[in-house]
Short mmCIF file of C-alpha atoms and ligand atoms in Angstrom, two decimals:
data_model
loop_
_atom_site.label_atom_id
_atom_site.label_comp_id
_atom_site.label_asym_id
_atom_site.label_seq_id
_atom_site.Cartn_x
_atom_site.Cartn_y
_atom_site.Cartn_z
CA UNK X 204 59.45 -9.76 115.71
CA UNK X 205 57.17 -6.86 115.93
CA UNK X 206 59.34 -4.09 117.10
CA UNK X 207 56.49 -2.35 119.08
CA UNK X 208 56.14 -5.39 121.22
CA UNK X 209 59.83 -6.31 121.25
CA UNK X 210 60.34 -2.83 122.83
CA UNK X 211 57.74 -3.16 125.50
CA UNK X 212 58.57 -3.82 129.22
CA UNK X 213 56.56 -6.04 131.56
CA UNK X 214 53.50 -4.32 133.02
CA UNK X 215 54.04 -2.42 136.33
CA UNK X 216 51.42 -4.72 137.96
CA UNK X 217 53.22 -7.98 137.23
CA UNK X 218 56.60 -6.29 137.96
CA UNK X 219 55.53 -5.04 141.43
CA UNK X 220 53.62 -8.28 142.37
CA UNK X 221 56.63 -10.40 141.41
CA UNK X 222 58.93 -8.21 143.62
CA UNK X 223 56.55 -8.41 146.29
CA UNK X 224 56.37 -12.30 146.11
CA UNK X 225 60.13 -12.59 145.87
CA UNK X 226 60.70 -10.32 148.97
CA UNK X 227 57.65 -11.45 151.10
CA UNK X 228 56.42 -7.67 151.07
CA UNK X 229 52.71 -6.78 151.70
CA UNK X 230 51.31 -6.17 148.19
CA UNK X 231 49.33 -3.10 148.09
CA UNK X 232 50.36 -2.72 144.35
CA UNK X 233 48.34 -4.70 141.86
CA UNK X 234 44.73 -4.25 142.37
CA UNK X 235 43.08 -7.42 143.70
CA UNK X 236 41.18 -8.16 146.96
CA UNK X 237 42.59 -10.71 149.36
CA UNK X 238 39.17 -12.16 150.44
CA UNK X 239 37.52 -15.10 148.73
CA UNK X 240 34.76 -13.31 146.98
CA UNK X 241 30.98 -14.03 147.25
CA UNK X 242 30.37 -17.73 148.27
CA UNK X 243 27.18 -17.96 146.45
CA UNK X 244 28.69 -16.87 143.10
CA UNK X 245 31.57 -19.30 143.71
CA UNK X 246 29.05 -22.05 144.38
CA UNK X 247 27.27 -21.39 141.12
CA UNK X 248 30.43 -21.49 139.20
CA UNK X 249 31.30 -24.89 140.89
CA UNK X 250 27.75 -26.24 140.19
CA UNK X 251 27.83 -25.24 136.58
CA UNK X 252 31.25 -26.83 136.12
CA UNK X 253 30.13 -30.08 137.44
CA UNK X 254 26.48 -30.18 136.10
CA UNK X 255 26.31 -28.13 132.89
CA UNK X 256 28.02 -28.37 129.57
CA UNK X 257 31.77 -27.58 129.34
CA UNK X 258 31.89 -27.38 125.67
CA UNK X 259 32.15 -24.12 123.52
CA UNK X 260 29.29 -21.84 124.46
CA UNK X 261 27.98 -19.45 121.61
CA UNK X 262 30.57 -17.01 120.39
CA UNK X 263 28.81 -13.84 121.49
CA UNK X 264 28.11 -15.33 124.93
CA UNK X 265 25.59 -17.54 126.70
CA UNK X 266 22.16 -16.17 126.31
CA UNK X 267 21.72 -16.12 130.22
CA UNK X 268 24.64 -13.81 130.67
CA UNK X 269 23.90 -11.47 127.82
CA UNK X 270 20.37 -11.12 129.26
CA UNK X 271 21.75 -10.68 132.61
CA UNK X 272 24.04 -7.86 131.59
CA UNK X 273 21.30 -6.02 129.74
CA UNK X 274 18.83 -6.33 132.69
CA UNK X 275 21.58 -5.40 135.20
CA UNK X 276 22.27 -2.12 133.44
CA UNK X 277 18.48 -1.44 133.18
CA UNK X 278 18.25 -1.75 136.89
CA UNK X 279 21.48 -0.22 138.10
CA UNK X 280 21.96 2.58 135.49
CA UNK X 281 18.66 3.07 133.59
CA UNK X 282 20.13 1.98 130.23
CA UNK X 283 17.86 0.39 127.57
CA UNK X 284 20.19 -2.22 126.29
CA UNK X 285 18.94 -5.36 124.50
CA UNK X 286 20.78 -8.70 125.13
CA UNK X 287 21.65 -8.84 121.54
CA UNK X 288 23.72 -5.68 122.00
CA UNK X 289 25.98 -7.47 124.55
CA UNK X 290 29.01 -9.51 123.70
CA UNK X 291 30.67 -11.52 126.30
CA UNK X 292 34.51 -11.48 126.40
CA UNK X 293 37.34 -13.03 128.35
CA UNK X 294 37.74 -10.13 130.74
CA UNK X 295 37.52 -6.42 129.96
CA UNK X 296 41.03 -6.75 128.61
CA UNK X 297 39.79 -8.72 125.67
CA UNK X 298 36.82 -6.35 125.18
CA UNK X 299 39.36 -3.56 124.90
CA UNK X 300 41.43 -5.40 122.44
CA UNK X 301 38.46 -6.37 120.34
CA UNK X 302 36.95 -2.87 120.31
CA UNK X 303 40.29 -1.13 119.50
CA UNK X 304 41.13 -3.73 116.74
CA UNK X 305 37.58 -3.61 115.27
CA UNK X 306 37.28 0.28 115.27
CA UNK X 307 40.77 1.56 114.53
CA UNK X 308 42.06 1.88 111.03
CA UNK X 309 45.74 2.77 110.49
CA UNK X 310 46.23 6.49 110.70
CA UNK X 311 43.00 7.04 112.93
CA UNK X 312 43.61 9.36 115.79
CA UNK X 313 42.55 7.97 119.13
CA UNK X 314 42.10 10.49 122.18
CA UNK X 315 43.10 8.93 125.47
CA UNK X 316 43.46 10.47 129.04
CA UNK X 317 46.75 10.11 131.07
CA UNK X 318 47.03 8.53 133.61
CA UNK X 319 46.07 5.76 131.30
CA UNK X 320 45.35 2.08 131.96
CA UNK X 321 48.54 0.26 130.64
CA UNK X 322 46.86 -1.85 127.88
CA UNK X 323 45.35 0.99 125.88
CA UNK X 324 48.48 2.51 124.32
CA UNK X 325 50.06 -0.75 122.97
CA UNK X 326 46.80 -1.96 121.64
CA UNK X 327 46.04 1.25 119.84
CA UNK X 328 49.55 1.43 118.45
CA UNK X 329 49.37 -2.16 117.22
CA UNK X 330 46.13 -1.33 115.45
CA UNK X 331 47.95 1.48 113.59
CA UNK X 332 46.17 4.19 115.53
CA UNK X 333 47.82 7.55 116.46
CA UNK X 334 47.56 8.37 120.13
CA UNK X 335 46.45 11.96 121.13
CA UNK X 336 46.92 12.15 124.90
CA UNK X 337 45.14 14.54 127.20
CA UNK X 338 47.09 14.92 130.43
CA UNK X 339 45.25 15.07 133.71
CA UNK X 340 46.94 16.42 136.91
CA UNK X 341 46.45 15.90 140.65
CA UNK X 342 44.71 16.67 142.93
CA UNK X 343 41.47 16.79 140.79
CA UNK X 344 42.45 15.21 137.49
CA UNK X 345 39.87 17.09 135.66
CA UNK X 346 39.13 17.13 131.89
CA UNK X 347 38.70 20.63 130.38
CA UNK X 348 37.13 21.85 127.07
CA UNK X 349 40.68 23.41 126.25
CA UNK X 350 42.54 20.11 126.72
CA UNK X 351 40.09 18.22 124.37
CA UNK X 352 40.20 21.02 121.69
CA UNK X 353 44.04 20.79 121.67
CA UNK X 354 43.85 17.03 120.62
CA UNK X 355 41.02 17.39 118.08
CA UNK X 356 41.62 16.85 114.36
CA UNK X 357 39.69 15.78 111.28
CA UNK X 358 41.38 12.42 111.82
CA UNK X 359 39.78 11.91 115.33
CA UNK X 360 38.10 8.59 115.26
CA UNK X 361 37.91 7.21 118.80
CA UNK X 362 37.95 8.46 122.44
CA UNK X 363 38.83 5.85 125.08
CA UNK X 364 37.56 6.95 128.45
CA UNK X 365 37.98 5.10 131.84
CA UNK X 366 35.52 6.11 134.45
CA UNK X 367 35.82 5.58 137.52
CA UNK X 368 39.51 6.22 136.67
CA UNK X 369 42.18 3.76 137.64
CA UNK X 370 44.70 4.85 139.19
CA UNK X 371 43.31 8.11 140.52
CA UNK X 372 40.24 6.75 142.22
CA UNK X 373 38.15 9.67 140.80
CA UNK X 374 34.83 9.49 138.65
CA UNK X 375 34.51 11.63 135.55
CA UNK X 376 32.05 14.30 136.44
CA UNK X 377 28.63 15.13 134.78
CA UNK X 378 30.23 18.39 133.24
CA UNK X 379 33.20 16.56 131.93
CA UNK X 380 31.03 13.73 130.57
CA UNK X 381 29.03 16.41 128.78
CA UNK X 382 32.17 17.98 127.22
CA UNK X 383 33.33 14.47 126.08
CA UNK X 384 29.84 13.69 124.57
CA UNK X 385 30.00 17.02 122.69
CA UNK X 386 33.54 16.31 121.51
CA UNK X 387 32.40 12.80 120.18
CA UNK X 388 29.38 13.99 118.41
CA UNK X 389 30.92 17.09 116.86
CA UNK X 390 33.80 14.80 115.53
CA UNK X 391 31.71 11.85 114.69
CA UNK X 392 33.90 9.86 116.98
CA UNK X 393 33.06 6.60 118.86
CA UNK X 394 33.66 6.32 122.55
CA UNK X 395 35.11 3.13 124.17
CA UNK X 396 34.14 3.47 127.80
CA UNK X 397 36.10 1.24 130.18
CA UNK X 398 33.59 1.18 133.15
CA UNK X 399 35.01 -1.80 134.96
CA UNK X 400 34.94 0.09 138.26
CA UNK X 401 31.29 1.07 137.77
CA UNK X 402 30.11 -0.65 140.93
CA UNK X 403 33.09 0.24 143.23
CA UNK X 404 31.94 3.85 144.08
CA UNK X 405 31.74 5.42 147.39
CA UNK X 406 29.89 7.96 149.61
CA UNK X 407 26.40 7.34 148.13
CA UNK X 408 27.61 8.30 144.56
CA UNK X 409 26.25 6.57 141.47
CA UNK X 410 28.04 5.62 138.36
CA UNK X 411 27.24 7.71 135.26
CA UNK X 412 27.72 6.05 131.89
CA UNK X 413 28.67 8.15 128.98
CA UNK X 414 26.29 5.93 126.88
CA UNK X 415 23.33 7.64 128.70
CA UNK X 416 24.20 11.13 127.40
CA UNK X 417 22.38 12.58 124.55
CA UNK X 418 23.72 11.50 121.13
CA UNK X 419 25.87 8.83 122.78
CA UNK X 420 23.82 5.72 122.56
CA UNK X 421 24.63 5.10 119.14
CA UNK X 422 28.36 5.81 119.37
CA UNK X 423 29.40 4.22 122.81
CA UNK X 424 31.05 0.83 123.51
CA UNK X 425 30.50 0.27 127.19
CA UNK X 426 32.94 -2.29 128.79
CA UNK X 427 32.26 -4.07 132.10
CA UNK X 428 34.14 -6.84 134.07
CA UNK X 429 32.65 -9.54 136.36
CA UNK X 430 36.06 -9.78 137.99
CA UNK X 431 35.62 -6.16 139.46
CA UNK X 432 31.95 -6.51 140.24
CA UNK X 433 32.41 -9.71 142.21
CA UNK X 434 35.89 -9.17 143.61
CA UNK X 435 37.11 -12.15 141.56
CA UNK X 436 39.74 -10.62 139.48
CA UNK X 437 41.27 -13.82 138.24
CA UNK X 438 37.96 -14.69 136.51
CA UNK X 439 38.33 -12.88 133.26
CA UNK X 440 34.75 -12.61 132.29
CA UNK X 441 33.96 -9.23 130.73
CA UNK X 442 31.44 -7.79 128.09
CA UNK X 443 31.09 -5.00 125.65
CA UNK X 444 27.87 -3.43 124.81
CA UNK X 445 26.96 -1.36 121.85
CA UNK X 446 24.32 -0.63 119.25
CA UNK X 447 24.01 -3.63 116.67
CA UNK X 448 25.80 -1.50 113.87
CA UNK X 449 28.83 -1.52 115.97
CA UNK X 450 28.55 -4.73 118.12
CA UNK X 451 28.24 -6.83 114.91
CA UNK X 452 31.81 -5.50 114.04
CA UNK X 453 33.06 -6.01 117.54
CA UNK X 454 31.91 -9.62 117.39
CA UNK X 455 34.11 -10.20 114.26
CA UNK X 456 37.22 -9.19 116.24
CA UNK X 457 36.24 -11.08 119.36
CA UNK X 458 35.75 -14.39 117.36
CA UNK X 459 39.34 -14.49 116.44
CA UNK X 460 40.82 -13.32 119.69
CA UNK X 461 39.21 -15.85 122.15
CA UNK X 462 35.94 -16.91 120.39
CA UNK X 463 34.46 -17.59 123.74
CA UNK X 464 34.72 -17.68 127.52
CA UNK X 465 34.51 -20.67 130.06
CA UNK X 466 30.73 -21.43 130.27
CA UNK X 467 30.60 -22.08 134.09
CA UNK X 468 32.09 -18.63 134.80
CA UNK X 469 29.52 -17.11 132.44
CA UNK X 470 26.79 -18.91 134.28
CA UNK X 471 28.02 -17.61 137.70
CA UNK X 472 28.32 -14.15 136.49
CA UNK X 473 24.82 -14.20 135.09
CA UNK X 474 23.57 -15.50 138.55
CA UNK X 475 25.59 -12.76 140.37
CA UNK X 476 24.41 -9.91 138.22
CA UNK X 477 20.87 -10.79 139.06
CA UNK X 478 21.36 -10.46 142.94
CA UNK X 479 19.46 -7.84 144.71
CA UNK X 480 20.58 -4.18 144.77
CA UNK X 481 21.40 -4.56 148.53
CA UNK X 482 24.19 -7.03 147.95
CA UNK X 483 26.07 -4.49 145.71
CA UNK X 484 25.49 -1.86 148.44
CA UNK X 485 27.10 -4.20 151.00
CA UNK X 486 30.11 -4.79 148.74
CA UNK X 487 30.54 -1.12 148.25
CA UNK X 488 30.27 -0.47 152.03
CA UNK X 489 32.89 -3.00 152.74
CA UNK X 490 35.52 -1.34 150.42
CA UNK X 491 34.43 2.05 151.66
CA UNK X 492 35.37 0.99 155.23
CA UNK X 493 38.67 -0.31 154.04
CA UNK X 494 39.37 3.00 152.16
CA UNK X 495 38.67 4.94 155.31
CA UNK X 496 40.84 2.64 157.44
CA UNK X 497 43.96 2.91 155.23
CA UNK X 498 43.34 6.76 154.50
CA UNK X 499 43.06 7.41 158.28
CA UNK X 500 46.05 5.32 159.12
CA UNK X 501 48.19 7.02 156.38
CA UNK X 502 47.11 10.53 157.56
CA UNK X 503 48.05 9.62 161.12
CA UNK X 504 51.46 8.80 159.87
CA UNK X 505 51.71 12.19 158.14
CA UNK X 506 51.04 11.17 154.54
CA UNK X 507 48.90 13.37 152.32
CA UNK X 508 46.14 11.26 150.97
CA UNK X 509 44.32 12.37 147.79
CA UNK X 510 40.56 11.93 147.71
CA UNK X 511 39.37 8.58 146.45
CA UNK X 512 35.72 8.37 145.31
CA UNK X 513 35.85 5.00 143.60
CA UNK X 514 38.06 1.97 142.60
CA UNK X 515 40.13 -0.16 144.97
CA UNK X 516 42.77 2.69 145.05
CA UNK X 517 43.94 5.68 146.91
CA UNK X 518 46.95 7.82 146.16
CA UNK X 519 49.62 9.48 148.29
CA UNK X 520 50.99 12.92 147.12
CA UNK X 521 54.71 12.62 147.97
CA UNK X 522 55.60 16.23 147.66
CA UNK X 523 52.69 17.29 149.93
CA UNK X 524 53.75 14.51 152.37
CA UNK X 525 57.14 16.05 152.76
CA UNK X 526 58.99 13.19 150.89
CA UNK X 527 61.59 14.57 148.65
CA UNK X 528 61.63 11.47 146.28
CA UNK X 529 59.98 10.81 142.98
CA UNK X 530 57.32 7.98 142.81
CA UNK X 531 59.59 5.37 141.29
CA UNK X 532 62.27 5.97 143.92
CA UNK X 533 59.83 6.07 146.73
CA UNK X 534 57.98 2.75 145.62
CA UNK X 535 61.44 1.13 145.54
CA UNK X 536 62.36 2.50 148.83
CA UNK X 537 59.13 1.43 150.43
CA UNK X 538 59.55 -2.10 149.05
CA UNK X 539 63.14 -2.62 150.12
CA UNK X 540 63.07 -0.72 153.46
CA UNK X 541 59.49 -1.13 154.68
CA UNK X 542 58.41 -4.31 152.85
CA UNK X 543 55.29 -2.72 151.16
CA UNK X 544 54.64 -2.87 147.52
CA UNK X 545 52.74 -0.01 145.78
CA UNK X 546 52.46 1.38 142.21
CA UNK X 547 54.19 4.56 141.03
CA UNK X 548 51.57 6.49 139.13
CA UNK X 549 54.11 7.73 136.51
CA UNK X 550 53.79 4.22 135.01
CA UNK X 551 50.42 5.26 133.70
CA UNK X 552 51.81 8.10 131.65
CA UNK X 553 53.36 7.60 128.17
CA UNK X 554 54.91 11.05 128.31
CA UNK X 555 55.22 14.21 130.48
CA UNK X 556 54.56 12.02 133.66
CA UNK X 557 53.16 13.28 137.01
CA UNK X 558 56.02 11.77 139.23
CA UNK X 559 54.80 12.65 142.69
CA UNK X 560 51.90 10.17 143.31
CA UNK X 561 52.00 6.56 144.46
CA UNK X 562 48.82 4.32 144.32
CA UNK X 563 47.93 1.85 147.03
CA UNK X 564 45.22 -0.82 146.80
CA UNK X 565 42.96 -0.89 149.94
CA UNK X 566 40.81 -3.83 148.95
CA UNK X 567 42.49 -5.97 151.63
CA UNK X 568 41.60 -7.39 155.03
CA UNK X 569 41.89 -5.18 158.01
CA UNK X 570 44.89 -7.05 159.26
CA UNK X 571 46.73 -6.66 155.90
CA UNK X 572 46.12 -2.90 155.95
CA UNK X 573 47.07 -2.51 159.57
CA UNK X 574 50.29 -4.43 159.08
CA UNK X 575 51.15 -2.26 155.97
CA UNK X 576 50.50 0.88 158.09
CA UNK X 577 52.80 -0.45 160.79
CA UNK X 578 55.53 -0.83 158.22
CA UNK X 579 54.88 2.42 156.67
CA UNK X 580 55.44 4.18 159.98
CA UNK X 581 59.11 4.07 158.78
CA UNK X 582 59.53 7.00 156.34
CA UNK X 583 62.50 8.02 154.18
N1 PMP M 665 40.37 -1.57 132.62
C1 PMP M 665 40.77 -1.14 133.81
C2 PMP M 665 40.66 0.36 133.97
C3 PMP M 665 41.25 -1.94 134.86
O1 PMP M 665 41.59 -1.36 136.05
C4 PMP M 665 41.36 -3.42 134.58
C5 PMP M 665 41.75 -4.27 135.70
N2 PMP M 665 41.84 -3.94 136.90
C6 PMP M 665 41.02 -3.83 133.41
C7 PMP M 665 40.46 -3.00 132.47
C8 PMP M 665 40.93 -5.40 133.10
O2 PMP M 665 39.88 -6.07 133.46
P1 PMP M 665 39.74 -7.60 133.30
O3 PMP M 665 40.58 -8.11 134.48
O4 PMP M 665 38.28 -7.89 133.46
O5 PMP M 665 40.40 -7.90 132.12
N1 LIG M 666 43.78 -3.50 136.99
C1 LIG M 666 44.75 -3.93 137.97
C2 LIG M 666 45.40 -2.84 138.58
O1 LIG M 666 45.21 -1.67 138.19
C3 LIG M 666 45.75 -4.86 137.41
C4 LIG M 666 45.35 -5.69 136.23
C5 LIG M 666 46.52 -6.37 135.78
O2 LIG M 666 47.41 -6.78 136.43
N2 LIG M 666 46.70 -6.43 134.45
O3 LIG M 666 46.13 -3.05 139.56
#
């Protein structure tokens, strides 16, 4: 057995959801909405399932979805992608695996930012990469030039960036993106940009892709997820976009991971990406209202809530809230004593963890948020 995998635990998301199911707790842990998702997108998936082919679609993705992804990014982010530069994957998770396996050769150094999404490190290590971790800290979680310089070497090959950032709910700022672009160009590194939260941004902000910065078009792999864009997290339809020199190599990894993705879900994702701009604004406004409802309720109970600019998540600062427990102890206490599941943010650190922050998912019905708040009135 591979010792790397034999030594791995179960992901924090599955662990907390399983505990919530077992105890009947309200689950504000794992990030998934409790609504049905857009009915018209669901209807298109049902139609395509019953009326269209259910045999293997083309390996790189159905032309309609590849074209829809390119067109969508042209309209929403001003990018000049060609459909041939888009490869459809089974969720962003598969895109991450394919990109990491395709681009890392053993011994390559891979720069990542902590808190880091839990899939990155095991995939990089399995590919033989050497992790160089930049530690971000609350409340601003900012990337600095000094921190980047400290992880640079002549073996730097890849940077993996997640923006908007899960679990912090922050967006990597324009000045930070410029630093990272500089870093990539001066070290001849490729950036894998996990942008699954690109549409879930609030307060009128717009997502900025690293790919749009000078010098980055030819060295960025941009990853997206239909699951996040349409609030259908179980769908597992994603994509990776890169210049032909890179995407042709990514396709080689993808062909032996999943080869392809269910055709009816690809058809529905293509339909959904073509919807008018207003429908995405409506989705964002709904989540913003939920964010504000949970944040206001928590503040009313005396919790210190860190700013959330994007994603389904907001964070509580325990020390500032006057709670003398670390995040793991508090999350356990909240589950056992109040019946609310959350995610301790230290789970997103491989070393030197921030242990005073707990993540809550606000992508829930008002009644669910209100019930959780009622339970959280009990404090340790
Ligand atoms: N990256 C990040 C940062 C995520 O938060 C998630 C899931 N929430 C994924 C990747 C996985 O996306 P998918 O479900 O499309 O595989
Ligand atoms: N991305 C989701 C979260 O952060 C969970 C995804 C998963 O369970 N793998 O909660």
